[in-house]
Structure formats: structure tokens, C-alpha cells
Amino acid sequence: MGPQLIVPPIYSPISPAIHPSHADIDAQTATWAETFGIGSPELRSRLVRHDIGTFSARILPEGREEVVSLLADFILWLFGVDDGYCEESDLGHRPGDLAGVLHRLLRVAQNPDSPFLLTDPLANGLRDLRARIARYGTHGQSARWVDALREYFFSVAWEADHRRAGTVPDLNDYTLMRLYDGATTVVLPMLEMAHDYELQPHERDHPATRAAGEMASFIIVWDNDIFSHHKERTSRGYYLNALRVLEHHEGLTTDEALATVIAQRDRVMCLFLRLQEMLDVTGSPQLRRYLASLSHFIRGAQDWGISSLRYTTPHDPANLPSTFRATPTDDSEVPLDIPVISWWWNLLQTERRPLQAATV
């Protein structure tokens, strides 16, 4: 296995924040998990110790408490799917069967009154989540949440095919898959719900806004790959991680792969900040609120990643940093050599003008 990887402090120019009710939210999420019986008793006992409510409280430090609690319950539910179905069961090695299970869950999200899977804990937890999504969001936000859940399900089935075959995708395919299987995009509609607004279509669907969300997702999942590497590499069975992709396809050592992954996320972080600055000038107050929430999401994931028992693994301690650094290791404005995301850099070359609604 080799010597333990030492993760240095990573670049984080975003200030930390947390909702004042974080302790209550964490306790409520533990109760919710027990009420719906999410995962096996052993898995559930682990998940409720991972400070998931605190994670949600860091993502939405100023959000409506009901939505912060909803997000915490949803994140725990996602881990019930990811750990219980994908990582720790035979189903995670049978992509066809997994796709069938996930598609049935998707139908529950689309039509929670459908009379099937009535005794399935994950389905019933999803029914509760979907009802609360409808309560705190608009029909459009609810539909986008379900669409993003479909993207997540599709990507984890894709990953399951690699797990079954024991193969490692190249960096381009891994990046595309990882943008969705981290489930970050399913959180994005909830950022609006938490502050009781809805982005107008001309801003929400603008390429620059979509890119900002994708950049935030990239930073979050690359950071997660950094912080979770020790846990994944020392666990039994197959694992897939940005560092492993670079080791496998580029012939890098683990330390070299870590440095490369850090440089990649630093370059994207610098791009995200430049794009945010541009959109803060041209966008509506709602768009500026959304961009601020993306920033909280990035920083919240970082603070949770270096402190949660999920990644610090006290029984076999990971060598994670306790602080962050103020400067990037790579601030180049050259696009990363990853075709599925290289288009992001083109956005800053276009004219800086307000994001206007289309006219007839």
C-alpha cells in the first residue's frame, strides 16, 4: 500500500460560515434516519456520526432552517444509496440491476403517490424528501431537482460498470462522470429554495450560470477525492478516484497525482472567482445570492471534508490538513486539458454584458 499520503493545506479563498442551528439540525437528521430506517443498522449508525447536519448548515449558513434540515436529510439519504447500494453491496457490481433499482426510485421522486415500493425504506425516505421539496420549492425547482437526481442515478450506474469490470476511465470520462456522481447538481435547486427565490430562466439557463455551477461541482468533488483518498484506498474492494485515474493513465506516483489534482482544482477555483466577479457586476440580486451560495457550498464541503469522521477515519487516521492556504498552487488562465470542461474558460473571453431575457 506504500506510505500514507500527506495532504497539504489546500487553497481556500472563501470565508467559513455555519447556520446557528447546526447542532439541532444534526440531531434532527439523526432522528430522521432512524424514523425511515435509512440503510442497514450498521450503516445508519455510521452515517449519523458523520456530522451531515453540520455539513448542510455550512452550505446554507443563512438559509431557512426547514430547508437546511431538508438538505441534511437528503445528503444522508444519498449516502444511504451510495454506500448501501453502490459501495457496500453486490448491487454496486451489477450496473443493469442497479439502474433498474434507481429507475424505480426515480419514479417515486417523479410521482411520490405511486403505489409501489411502499415498504422500501429508501423509497419512503425519498417520498418524504419529495413532499418537502414541493413544500419549499416551486414546480420548476421540484422538476429540476428530479432531473438532477436522474443525472446522479445515471452516473452511479456508469461507475458501477467500471466497478464490475475493474476498469479505470480516462481523465475526461472520469471528470464527466464525477460532475454528477458526487450529487452536487441535485443540491443546486435547493440553494434557491433555502432563500425563497427562483432564478429567472434567462439567468438560470445562461451558459455562464451553468458553468459556475459546474465549476463549483468540480472543486467540491476534486476536494472530496483528495480528502477521501485514504479512506477509499485502504478499504477493501474497488475504488475510483481522480488520483487513481492519474496514476493509472499518466503513470504518476500517488504524490505526483495529488499535486496534479490540487493544481487542477486551484486553477478552476481561480476561474470560478473570476467568473463570479463578472456575474456579480452583470447579474440580478438573485443571481448574486445564488453565486454566494455556490461559494458557501465549496467552503462548506472543505470544512466538512477535513473534520468529518467519514474522512478522518479515527480508527486508521488520515493525514489531512487542519488549515487552508491563502494562495493557489496554479493560477494559470490556460484551460485544463480536459475537453468536457475546457469550454468554461471561453466564457471570460466574451463581452461583459448583463444576462438579458430573450426578446420576441
mmCIF file of C-alpha atoms in Angstrom:
data_model
loop_
_atom_site.group_PDB
_atom_site.id
_atom_site.type_symbol
_atom_site.label_atom_id
_atom_site.label_comp_id
_atom_site.label_asym_id
_atom_site.label_seq_id
_atom_site.Cartn_x
_atom_site.Cartn_y
_atom_site.Cartn_z
ATOM 1 C CA MET A 1 0.000 0.000 0.000
ATOM 2 C CA GLY A 2 3.000 2.299 0.496
ATOM 3 C CA PRO A 3 3.483 5.183 2.942
ATOM 4 C CA GLN A 4 0.487 7.209 3.996
ATOM 5 C CA LEU A 5 -0.343 10.161 1.764
ATOM 6 C CA ILE A 6 0.123 13.527 3.451
ATOM 7 C CA VAL A 7 -2.471 16.034 2.217
ATOM 8 C CA PRO A 8 -1.180 19.610 2.489
ATOM 9 C CA PRO A 9 -3.411 22.619 3.211
ATOM 10 C CA ILE A 10 -5.374 23.442 0.071
ATOM 11 C CA TYR A 11 -6.292 26.820 -1.384
ATOM 12 C CA SER A 12 -9.498 28.264 0.057
ATOM 13 C CA PRO A 13 -10.171 31.975 -0.513
ATOM 14 C CA ILE A 14 -13.787 31.667 0.748
ATOM 15 C CA SER A 15 -14.629 32.514 4.363
ATOM 16 C CA PRO A 16 -16.204 29.794 6.531
ATOM 17 C CA ALA A 17 -19.750 30.144 7.834
ATOM 18 C CA ILE A 18 -22.306 27.952 9.579
ATOM 19 C CA HIS A 19 -26.015 28.133 10.382
ATOM 20 C CA PRO A 20 -26.604 28.947 14.065
ATOM 21 C CA SER A 21 -28.954 25.946 14.443
ATOM 22 C CA HIS A 22 -26.402 23.417 13.179
ATOM 23 C CA ALA A 23 -26.469 21.252 16.320
ATOM 24 C CA ASP A 24 -30.268 20.964 16.261
ATOM 25 C CA ILE A 25 -30.231 20.208 12.537
ATOM 26 C CA ASP A 26 -27.666 17.445 13.020
ATOM 27 C CA ALA A 27 -29.771 15.883 15.769
ATOM 28 C CA GLN A 28 -32.927 16.135 13.652
ATOM 29 C CA THR A 29 -31.220 14.361 10.766
ATOM 30 C CA ALA A 30 -30.145 11.504 13.029
ATOM 31 C CA THR A 31 -33.764 11.153 14.142
ATOM 32 C CA TRP A 32 -34.981 11.274 10.537
ATOM 33 C CA ALA A 33 -32.573 8.473 9.558
ATOM 34 C CA GLU A 34 -33.916 6.288 12.359
ATOM 35 C CA THR A 35 -37.549 7.121 11.592
ATOM 36 C CA PHE A 36 -37.228 5.955 7.986
ATOM 37 C CA GLY A 37 -34.660 3.212 8.644
ATOM 38 C CA ILE A 38 -32.195 4.522 6.066
ATOM 39 C CA GLY A 39 -29.574 1.861 5.317
ATOM 40 C CA SER A 40 -28.684 -1.108 7.453
ATOM 41 C CA PRO A 41 -28.454 -0.502 11.217
ATOM 42 C CA GLU A 42 -24.644 -0.643 10.970
ATOM 43 C CA LEU A 43 -24.505 1.818 8.062
ATOM 44 C CA ARG A 44 -27.029 4.121 9.718
ATOM 45 C CA SER A 45 -25.071 4.175 12.962
ATOM 46 C CA ARG A 46 -22.030 5.321 10.998
ATOM 47 C CA LEU A 47 -23.844 7.949 8.952
ATOM 48 C CA VAL A 48 -25.402 9.675 11.960
ATOM 49 C CA ARG A 49 -21.902 10.210 13.372
ATOM 50 C CA HIS A 50 -20.633 11.971 10.248
ATOM 51 C CA ASP A 51 -21.907 15.484 11.113
ATOM 52 C CA ILE A 52 -24.089 15.610 7.996
ATOM 53 C CA GLY A 53 -26.386 18.210 9.566
ATOM 54 C CA THR A 54 -23.332 20.370 10.205
ATOM 55 C CA PHE A 55 -22.314 19.964 6.565
ATOM 56 C CA SER A 56 -25.723 21.202 5.435
ATOM 57 C CA ALA A 57 -25.506 24.077 7.898
ATOM 58 C CA ARG A 58 -22.196 25.104 6.326
ATOM 59 C CA ILE A 59 -23.687 25.006 2.820
ATOM 60 C CA LEU A 60 -26.656 27.211 3.833
ATOM 61 C CA PRO A 61 -25.431 29.322 6.754
ATOM 62 C CA GLU A 62 -28.186 31.922 6.243
ATOM 63 C CA GLY A 63 -30.884 29.682 4.763
ATOM 64 C CA ARG A 64 -34.350 28.824 6.036
ATOM 65 C CA GLU A 65 -33.868 26.269 8.787
ATOM 66 C CA GLU A 66 -36.516 23.975 7.304
ATOM 67 C CA VAL A 67 -34.577 23.760 4.048
ATOM 68 C CA VAL A 68 -31.227 23.348 5.803
ATOM 69 C CA SER A 69 -32.751 20.382 7.629
ATOM 70 C CA LEU A 70 -34.227 19.066 4.373
ATOM 71 C CA LEU A 71 -30.826 19.264 2.708
ATOM 72 C CA ALA A 72 -29.186 17.424 5.617
ATOM 73 C CA ASP A 73 -31.752 14.617 5.422
ATOM 74 C CA PHE A 74 -31.279 14.419 1.669
ATOM 75 C CA ILE A 75 -27.481 14.175 1.941
ATOM 76 C CA LEU A 76 -27.831 11.355 4.467
ATOM 77 C CA TRP A 77 -30.309 9.651 2.111
ATOM 78 C CA LEU A 78 -27.774 9.967 -0.722
ATOM 79 C CA PHE A 79 -25.159 8.235 1.400
ATOM 80 C CA GLY A 80 -27.718 5.534 2.071
ATOM 81 C CA VAL A 81 -27.894 4.988 -1.689
ATOM 82 C CA ASP A 82 -24.190 5.466 -2.427
ATOM 83 C CA ASP A 83 -22.792 3.462 0.495
ATOM 84 C CA GLY A 84 -25.621 0.973 0.816
ATOM 85 C CA TYR A 85 -26.307 0.211 -2.853
ATOM 86 C CA CYS A 86 -23.179 1.231 -4.732
ATOM 87 C CA GLU A 87 -20.181 0.812 -2.443
ATOM 88 C CA GLU A 88 -21.035 -1.896 0.066
ATOM 89 C CA SER A 89 -23.348 -4.330 -1.732
ATOM 90 C CA ASP A 90 -23.194 -6.691 -4.694
ATOM 91 C CA LEU A 91 -25.650 -4.399 -6.458
ATOM 92 C CA GLY A 92 -22.807 -1.927 -6.973
ATOM 93 C CA HIS A 93 -21.158 -4.511 -9.256
ATOM 94 C CA ARG A 94 -24.297 -5.134 -11.328
ATOM 95 C CA PRO A 95 -24.925 -1.929 -13.292
ATOM 96 C CA GLY A 96 -28.015 -3.244 -15.074
ATOM 97 C CA ASP A 97 -29.731 -4.284 -11.851
ATOM 98 C CA LEU A 98 -28.597 -1.087 -10.139
ATOM 99 C CA ALA A 99 -30.052 1.009 -12.973
ATOM 100 C CA GLY A 100 -33.371 -0.798 -12.515
ATOM 101 C CA VAL A 101 -33.450 -0.123 -8.770
ATOM 102 C CA LEU A 102 -32.520 3.527 -9.257
ATOM 103 C CA HIS A 103 -35.057 3.984 -12.031
ATOM 104 C CA ARG A 104 -37.804 2.764 -9.718
ATOM 105 C CA LEU A 105 -36.649 5.232 -7.079
ATOM 106 C CA LEU A 106 -36.693 7.949 -9.728
ATOM 107 C CA ARG A 107 -40.344 7.140 -10.394
ATOM 108 C CA VAL A 108 -41.021 7.636 -6.692
ATOM 109 C CA ALA A 109 -39.410 11.079 -6.934
ATOM 110 C CA GLN A 110 -41.459 11.902 -10.029
ATOM 111 C CA ASN A 111 -44.747 10.572 -8.629
ATOM 112 C CA PRO A 112 -44.492 10.034 -4.866
ATOM 113 C CA ASP A 113 -48.113 8.853 -4.690
ATOM 114 C CA SER A 114 -47.369 5.892 -6.962
ATOM 115 C CA PRO A 115 -48.478 2.750 -5.074
ATOM 116 C CA PHE A 116 -45.262 0.734 -5.221
ATOM 117 C CA LEU A 117 -42.124 0.247 -3.091
ATOM 118 C CA LEU A 118 -44.381 1.033 -0.144
ATOM 119 C CA THR A 119 -42.243 -0.950 2.308
ATOM 120 C CA ASP A 120 -38.844 0.159 0.976
ATOM 121 C CA PRO A 121 -37.080 2.489 3.483
ATOM 122 C CA LEU A 122 -35.170 4.433 0.827
ATOM 123 C CA ALA A 123 -38.315 4.887 -1.245
ATOM 124 C CA ASN A 124 -40.301 6.090 1.755
ATOM 125 C CA GLY A 125 -37.496 8.432 2.795
ATOM 126 C CA LEU A 126 -37.494 9.765 -0.760
ATOM 127 C CA ARG A 127 -41.278 10.294 -0.607
ATOM 128 C CA ASP A 128 -40.809 12.437 2.482
ATOM 129 C CA LEU A 129 -37.973 14.404 0.854
ATOM 130 C CA ARG A 130 -40.014 14.941 -2.300
ATOM 131 C CA ALA A 131 -43.007 16.227 -0.324
ATOM 132 C CA ARG A 132 -40.788 18.765 1.423
ATOM 133 C CA ILE A 133 -39.175 19.783 -1.875
ATOM 134 C CA ALA A 134 -42.675 20.562 -3.156
ATOM 135 C CA ARG A 135 -43.487 22.460 0.054
ATOM 136 C CA TYR A 136 -40.478 24.766 -0.053
ATOM 137 C CA GLY A 137 -39.851 25.000 -3.802
ATOM 138 C CA THR A 138 -41.738 25.894 -6.947
ATOM 139 C CA HIS A 139 -42.925 23.361 -9.508
ATOM 140 C CA GLY A 140 -39.954 24.340 -11.666
ATOM 141 C CA GLN A 141 -37.452 23.844 -8.860
ATOM 142 C CA SER A 142 -39.012 20.500 -7.992
ATOM 143 C CA ALA A 143 -38.741 19.379 -11.617
ATOM 144 C CA ARG A 144 -35.089 20.458 -11.837
ATOM 145 C CA TRP A 145 -34.353 18.585 -8.607
ATOM 146 C CA VAL A 146 -35.835 15.396 -10.056
ATOM 147 C CA ASP A 147 -33.904 15.914 -13.314
ATOM 148 C CA ALA A 148 -30.656 16.334 -11.368
ATOM 149 C CA LEU A 149 -31.451 13.188 -9.387
ATOM 150 C CA ARG A 150 -31.735 11.356 -12.719
ATOM 151 C CA GLU A 151 -28.271 12.621 -13.702
ATOM 152 C CA TYR A 152 -26.885 11.337 -10.412
ATOM 153 C CA PHE A 153 -28.513 7.914 -10.839
ATOM 154 C CA PHE A 154 -27.241 7.619 -14.416
ATOM 155 C CA SER A 155 -23.677 8.441 -13.378
ATOM 156 C CA VAL A 156 -23.549 5.954 -10.479
ATOM 157 C CA ALA A 157 -24.745 3.202 -12.839
ATOM 158 C CA TRP A 158 -21.907 4.204 -15.176
ATOM 159 C CA GLU A 159 -19.467 3.978 -12.281
ATOM 160 C CA ALA A 160 -20.892 0.569 -11.347
ATOM 161 C CA ASP A 161 -19.976 -0.707 -14.785
ATOM 162 C CA HIS A 162 -16.338 0.252 -14.151
ATOM 163 C CA ARG A 163 -16.549 -1.380 -10.721
ATOM 164 C CA ARG A 164 -17.885 -4.585 -12.279
ATOM 165 C CA ALA A 165 -15.147 -4.683 -14.904
ATOM 166 C CA GLY A 166 -12.371 -3.361 -12.642
ATOM 167 C CA THR A 167 -11.546 -0.686 -15.216
ATOM 168 C CA VAL A 168 -10.408 2.912 -14.725
ATOM 169 C CA PRO A 169 -11.846 5.583 -17.060
ATOM 170 C CA ASP A 170 -9.575 8.187 -18.580
ATOM 171 C CA LEU A 171 -9.480 11.683 -17.075
ATOM 172 C CA ASN A 172 -12.011 13.154 -19.499
ATOM 173 C CA ASP A 173 -14.618 10.446 -18.895
ATOM 174 C CA TYR A 174 -13.938 10.430 -15.166
ATOM 175 C CA THR A 175 -14.436 14.198 -14.978
ATOM 176 C CA LEU A 176 -17.748 13.972 -16.813
ATOM 177 C CA MET A 177 -18.969 11.144 -14.607
ATOM 178 C CA ARG A 178 -17.730 12.800 -11.407
ATOM 179 C CA LEU A 179 -19.549 16.073 -12.084
ATOM 180 C CA TYR A 180 -22.754 14.125 -11.495
ATOM 181 C CA ASP A 181 -21.991 11.140 -9.270
ATOM 182 C CA GLY A 182 -20.953 13.479 -6.478
ATOM 183 C CA ALA A 183 -24.651 14.536 -6.426
ATOM 184 C CA THR A 184 -23.664 18.194 -6.198
ATOM 185 C CA THR A 185 -26.027 19.172 -9.020
ATOM 186 C CA VAL A 186 -29.001 17.785 -7.051
ATOM 187 C CA VAL A 187 -28.222 20.322 -4.317
ATOM 188 C CA LEU A 188 -28.278 23.344 -6.639
ATOM 189 C CA PRO A 189 -32.076 23.876 -6.803
ATOM 190 C CA MET A 190 -32.149 23.708 -3.012
ATOM 191 C CA LEU A 191 -29.807 26.697 -2.792
ATOM 192 C CA GLU A 192 -32.644 28.781 -4.238
ATOM 193 C CA MET A 193 -35.320 27.181 -2.043
ATOM 194 C CA ALA A 194 -33.340 27.988 1.087
ATOM 195 C CA HIS A 195 -33.530 31.709 0.342
ATOM 196 C CA ASP A 196 -37.059 31.744 -1.074
ATOM 197 C CA TYR A 197 -36.345 32.892 -4.641
ATOM 198 C CA GLU A 198 -36.199 31.371 -8.095
ATOM 199 C CA LEU A 199 -33.687 32.322 -10.753
ATOM 200 C CA GLN A 200 -35.323 33.555 -13.914
ATOM 201 C CA PRO A 201 -34.763 31.281 -16.948
ATOM 202 C CA HIS A 202 -32.628 33.811 -18.828
ATOM 203 C CA GLU A 203 -30.135 33.772 -15.944
ATOM 204 C CA ARG A 204 -30.516 30.202 -14.692
ATOM 205 C CA ASP A 205 -30.067 28.660 -18.148
ATOM 206 C CA HIS A 206 -27.327 31.029 -19.321
ATOM 207 C CA PRO A 207 -24.084 29.172 -20.118
ATOM 208 C CA ALA A 208 -22.182 31.318 -17.616
ATOM 209 C CA THR A 209 -24.522 30.371 -14.754
ATOM 210 C CA ARG A 210 -24.431 26.724 -15.731
ATOM 211 C CA ALA A 211 -20.633 26.886 -15.871
ATOM 212 C CA ALA A 212 -20.470 28.449 -12.400
ATOM 213 C CA GLY A 213 -22.466 25.515 -11.025
ATOM 214 C CA GLU A 214 -20.257 23.011 -12.838
ATOM 215 C CA MET A 215 -17.093 24.709 -11.581
ATOM 216 C CA ALA A 216 -18.374 24.549 -8.014
ATOM 217 C CA SER A 217 -19.191 20.871 -8.537
ATOM 218 C CA PHE A 218 -15.706 20.191 -9.927
ATOM 219 C CA ILE A 219 -13.983 21.871 -6.991
ATOM 220 C CA ILE A 220 -16.182 20.046 -4.470
ATOM 221 C CA VAL A 221 -15.687 16.571 -5.955
ATOM 222 C CA TRP A 222 -11.947 17.073 -6.583
ATOM 223 C CA ASP A 223 -11.594 18.171 -2.960
ATOM 224 C CA ASN A 224 -13.606 15.129 -1.920
ATOM 225 C CA ASP A 225 -11.280 12.877 -3.926
ATOM 226 C CA ILE A 226 -8.337 14.433 -2.089
ATOM 227 C CA PHE A 227 -9.862 14.103 1.385
ATOM 228 C CA SER A 228 -11.415 10.665 0.845
ATOM 229 C CA HIS A 229 -8.373 9.075 -0.818
ATOM 230 C CA HIS A 230 -7.050 7.482 2.367
ATOM 231 C CA LYS A 231 -10.457 6.053 3.307
ATOM 232 C CA GLU A 232 -11.037 4.653 -0.183
ATOM 233 C CA ARG A 233 -7.542 3.344 -0.836
ATOM 234 C CA THR A 234 -7.312 1.455 2.445
ATOM 235 C CA SER A 235 -10.809 -0.023 2.252
ATOM 236 C CA ARG A 236 -11.478 -3.418 0.726
ATOM 237 C CA GLY A 237 -12.525 -3.669 -2.892
ATOM 238 C CA TYR A 238 -12.536 -1.449 -5.936
ATOM 239 C CA TYR A 239 -12.317 2.331 -5.666
ATOM 240 C CA LEU A 240 -12.338 5.137 -8.212
ATOM 241 C CA ASN A 241 -10.731 8.486 -7.536
ATOM 242 C CA ALA A 242 -9.086 11.312 -9.518
ATOM 243 C CA LEU A 243 -5.710 10.338 -8.057
ATOM 244 C CA ARG A 244 -6.139 6.747 -9.180
ATOM 245 C CA VAL A 245 -7.117 7.908 -12.670
ATOM 246 C CA LEU A 246 -3.883 9.880 -12.970
ATOM 247 C CA GLU A 247 -1.795 7.066 -11.508
ATOM 248 C CA HIS A 248 -3.341 4.573 -13.924
ATOM 249 C CA HIS A 249 -3.358 6.592 -17.143
ATOM 250 C CA GLU A 250 -0.450 9.017 -16.630
ATOM 251 C CA GLY A 251 1.892 6.735 -14.701
ATOM 252 C CA LEU A 252 2.170 9.228 -11.842
ATOM 253 C CA THR A 253 3.130 8.345 -8.311
ATOM 254 C CA THR A 254 0.477 8.985 -5.675
ATOM 255 C CA ASP A 255 2.291 12.128 -4.508
ATOM 256 C CA GLU A 256 2.559 13.377 -8.090
ATOM 257 C CA ALA A 257 -1.118 12.640 -8.689
ATOM 258 C CA LEU A 258 -2.056 14.533 -5.530
ATOM 259 C CA ALA A 259 -0.046 17.576 -6.640
ATOM 260 C CA THR A 260 -1.691 17.446 -10.074
ATOM 261 C CA VAL A 261 -5.215 17.168 -8.672
ATOM 262 C CA ILE A 262 -4.554 20.079 -6.304
ATOM 263 C CA ALA A 263 -3.242 22.194 -9.192
ATOM 264 C CA GLN A 264 -6.314 21.347 -11.287
ATOM 265 C CA ARG A 265 -8.771 22.341 -8.577
ATOM 266 C CA ASP A 266 -6.761 25.501 -7.836
ATOM 267 C CA ARG A 267 -6.920 26.562 -11.469
ATOM 268 C CA VAL A 268 -10.680 26.001 -11.542
ATOM 269 C CA MET A 269 -11.099 27.848 -8.239
ATOM 270 C CA CYS A 270 -9.327 30.870 -9.723
ATOM 271 C CA LEU A 271 -11.578 30.679 -12.780
ATOM 272 C CA PHE A 272 -14.693 30.405 -10.597
ATOM 273 C CA LEU A 273 -13.690 33.556 -8.701
ATOM 274 C CA ARG A 274 -13.150 35.484 -11.929
ATOM 275 C CA LEU A 275 -16.490 34.336 -13.315
ATOM 276 C CA GLN A 276 -18.239 35.169 -10.051
ATOM 277 C CA GLU A 277 -16.752 38.657 -10.139
ATOM 278 C CA MET A 278 -18.030 39.144 -13.692
ATOM 279 C CA LEU A 279 -21.538 37.870 -12.922
ATOM 280 C CA ASP A 280 -21.760 39.888 -9.709
ATOM 281 C CA VAL A 281 -21.499 43.002 -11.893
ATOM 282 C CA THR A 282 -23.937 41.935 -14.602
ATOM 283 C CA GLY A 283 -26.403 39.691 -12.736
ATOM 284 C CA SER A 284 -29.557 40.232 -10.728
ATOM 285 C CA PRO A 285 -29.642 40.228 -6.906
ATOM 286 C CA GLN A 286 -30.989 36.671 -7.116
ATOM 287 C CA LEU A 287 -28.052 35.538 -9.243
ATOM 288 C CA ARG A 288 -25.606 37.152 -6.828
ATOM 289 C CA ARG A 289 -27.334 35.282 -3.971
ATOM 290 C CA TYR A 290 -27.020 32.039 -5.928
ATOM 291 C CA LEU A 291 -23.308 32.602 -6.591
ATOM 292 C CA ALA A 292 -22.729 33.338 -2.916
ATOM 293 C CA SER A 293 -24.463 30.048 -2.080
ATOM 294 C CA LEU A 294 -22.183 28.209 -4.508
ATOM 295 C CA SER A 295 -19.227 29.691 -2.620
ATOM 296 C CA HIS A 296 -20.652 28.534 0.707
ATOM 297 C CA PHE A 297 -21.160 25.082 -0.806
ATOM 298 C CA ILE A 298 -17.498 24.915 -1.844
ATOM 299 C CA ARG A 299 -16.162 26.079 1.511
ATOM 300 C CA GLY A 300 -18.678 24.038 3.491
ATOM 301 C CA ALA A 301 -17.574 20.864 1.721
ATOM 302 C CA GLN A 302 -13.958 21.718 2.506
ATOM 303 C CA ASP A 303 -14.553 22.336 6.208
ATOM 304 C CA TRP A 304 -16.638 19.171 6.497
ATOM 305 C CA GLY A 305 -14.137 17.137 4.473
ATOM 306 C CA ILE A 306 -11.228 17.769 6.827
ATOM 307 C CA SER A 307 -13.258 17.326 10.025
ATOM 308 C CA SER A 308 -15.922 14.634 9.496
ATOM 309 C CA LEU A 309 -15.326 11.145 10.873
ATOM 310 C CA ARG A 310 -16.280 9.941 7.393
ATOM 311 C CA TYR A 311 -12.856 11.028 6.122
ATOM 312 C CA THR A 312 -10.660 11.458 9.186
ATOM 313 C CA THR A 313 -11.260 7.743 9.998
ATOM 314 C CA PRO A 314 -10.001 7.802 13.612
ATOM 315 C CA HIS A 315 -9.506 4.000 13.655
ATOM 316 C CA ASP A 316 -6.870 4.493 10.917
ATOM 317 C CA PRO A 317 -6.219 8.231 10.906
ATOM 318 C CA ALA A 318 -5.944 10.012 7.578
ATOM 319 C CA ASN A 319 -3.224 12.640 7.320
ATOM 320 C CA LEU A 320 -5.500 15.561 6.480
ATOM 321 C CA PRO A 321 -4.761 19.265 6.994
ATOM 322 C CA SER A 322 -6.428 21.291 9.734
ATOM 323 C CA THR A 323 -5.991 24.614 7.923
ATOM 324 C CA PHE A 324 -6.184 26.053 4.411
ATOM 325 C CA ARG A 325 -3.765 28.120 2.371
ATOM 326 C CA ALA A 326 -4.385 31.618 1.024
ATOM 327 C CA THR A 327 -2.694 31.249 -2.363
ATOM 328 C CA PRO A 328 -3.198 28.760 -5.208
ATOM 329 C CA THR A 329 -0.534 26.385 -6.448
ATOM 330 C CA ASP A 330 -1.729 27.074 -10.013
ATOM 331 C CA ASP A 331 -3.422 30.313 -11.087
ATOM 332 C CA SER A 332 -2.905 29.869 -14.822
ATOM 333 C CA GLU A 333 -5.653 31.151 -17.114
ATOM 334 C CA VAL A 334 -4.936 28.397 -19.632
ATOM 335 C CA PRO A 335 -7.801 25.851 -19.898
ATOM 336 C CA LEU A 336 -7.203 22.467 -18.341
ATOM 337 C CA ASP A 337 -6.597 19.715 -20.881
ATOM 338 C CA ILE A 338 -9.944 18.105 -20.097
ATOM 339 C CA PRO A 339 -12.224 18.558 -23.142
ATOM 340 C CA VAL A 340 -15.553 18.182 -21.309
ATOM 341 C CA ILE A 341 -14.837 21.288 -19.194
ATOM 342 C CA SER A 342 -12.416 23.330 -21.318
ATOM 343 C CA TRP A 343 -15.320 25.447 -22.601
ATOM 344 C CA TRP A 344 -15.534 27.148 -19.201
ATOM 345 C CA TRP A 345 -12.514 29.298 -19.989
ATOM 346 C CA ASN A 346 -14.159 30.702 -23.140
ATOM 347 C CA LEU A 347 -16.793 32.477 -21.069
ATOM 348 C CA LEU A 348 -14.378 35.090 -19.759
ATOM 349 C CA GLN A 349 -13.341 35.999 -23.298
ATOM 350 C CA THR A 350 -16.860 37.138 -24.225
ATOM 351 C CA GLU A 351 -18.227 40.635 -23.835
ATOM 352 C CA ARG A 352 -19.162 41.520 -20.268
ATOM 353 C CA ARG A 353 -22.823 42.447 -20.512
ATOM 354 C CA PRO A 354 -25.956 41.818 -18.449
ATOM 355 C CA LEU A 355 -27.640 38.436 -18.821
ATOM 356 C CA GLN A 356 -30.732 39.599 -20.706
ATOM 357 C CA ALA A 357 -34.006 37.803 -21.229
ATOM 358 C CA ALA A 358 -34.669 36.862 -24.832
ATOM 359 C CA THR A 359 -36.921 39.181 -26.792
ATOM 360 C CA VAL A 360 -39.531 38.173 -29.344
#
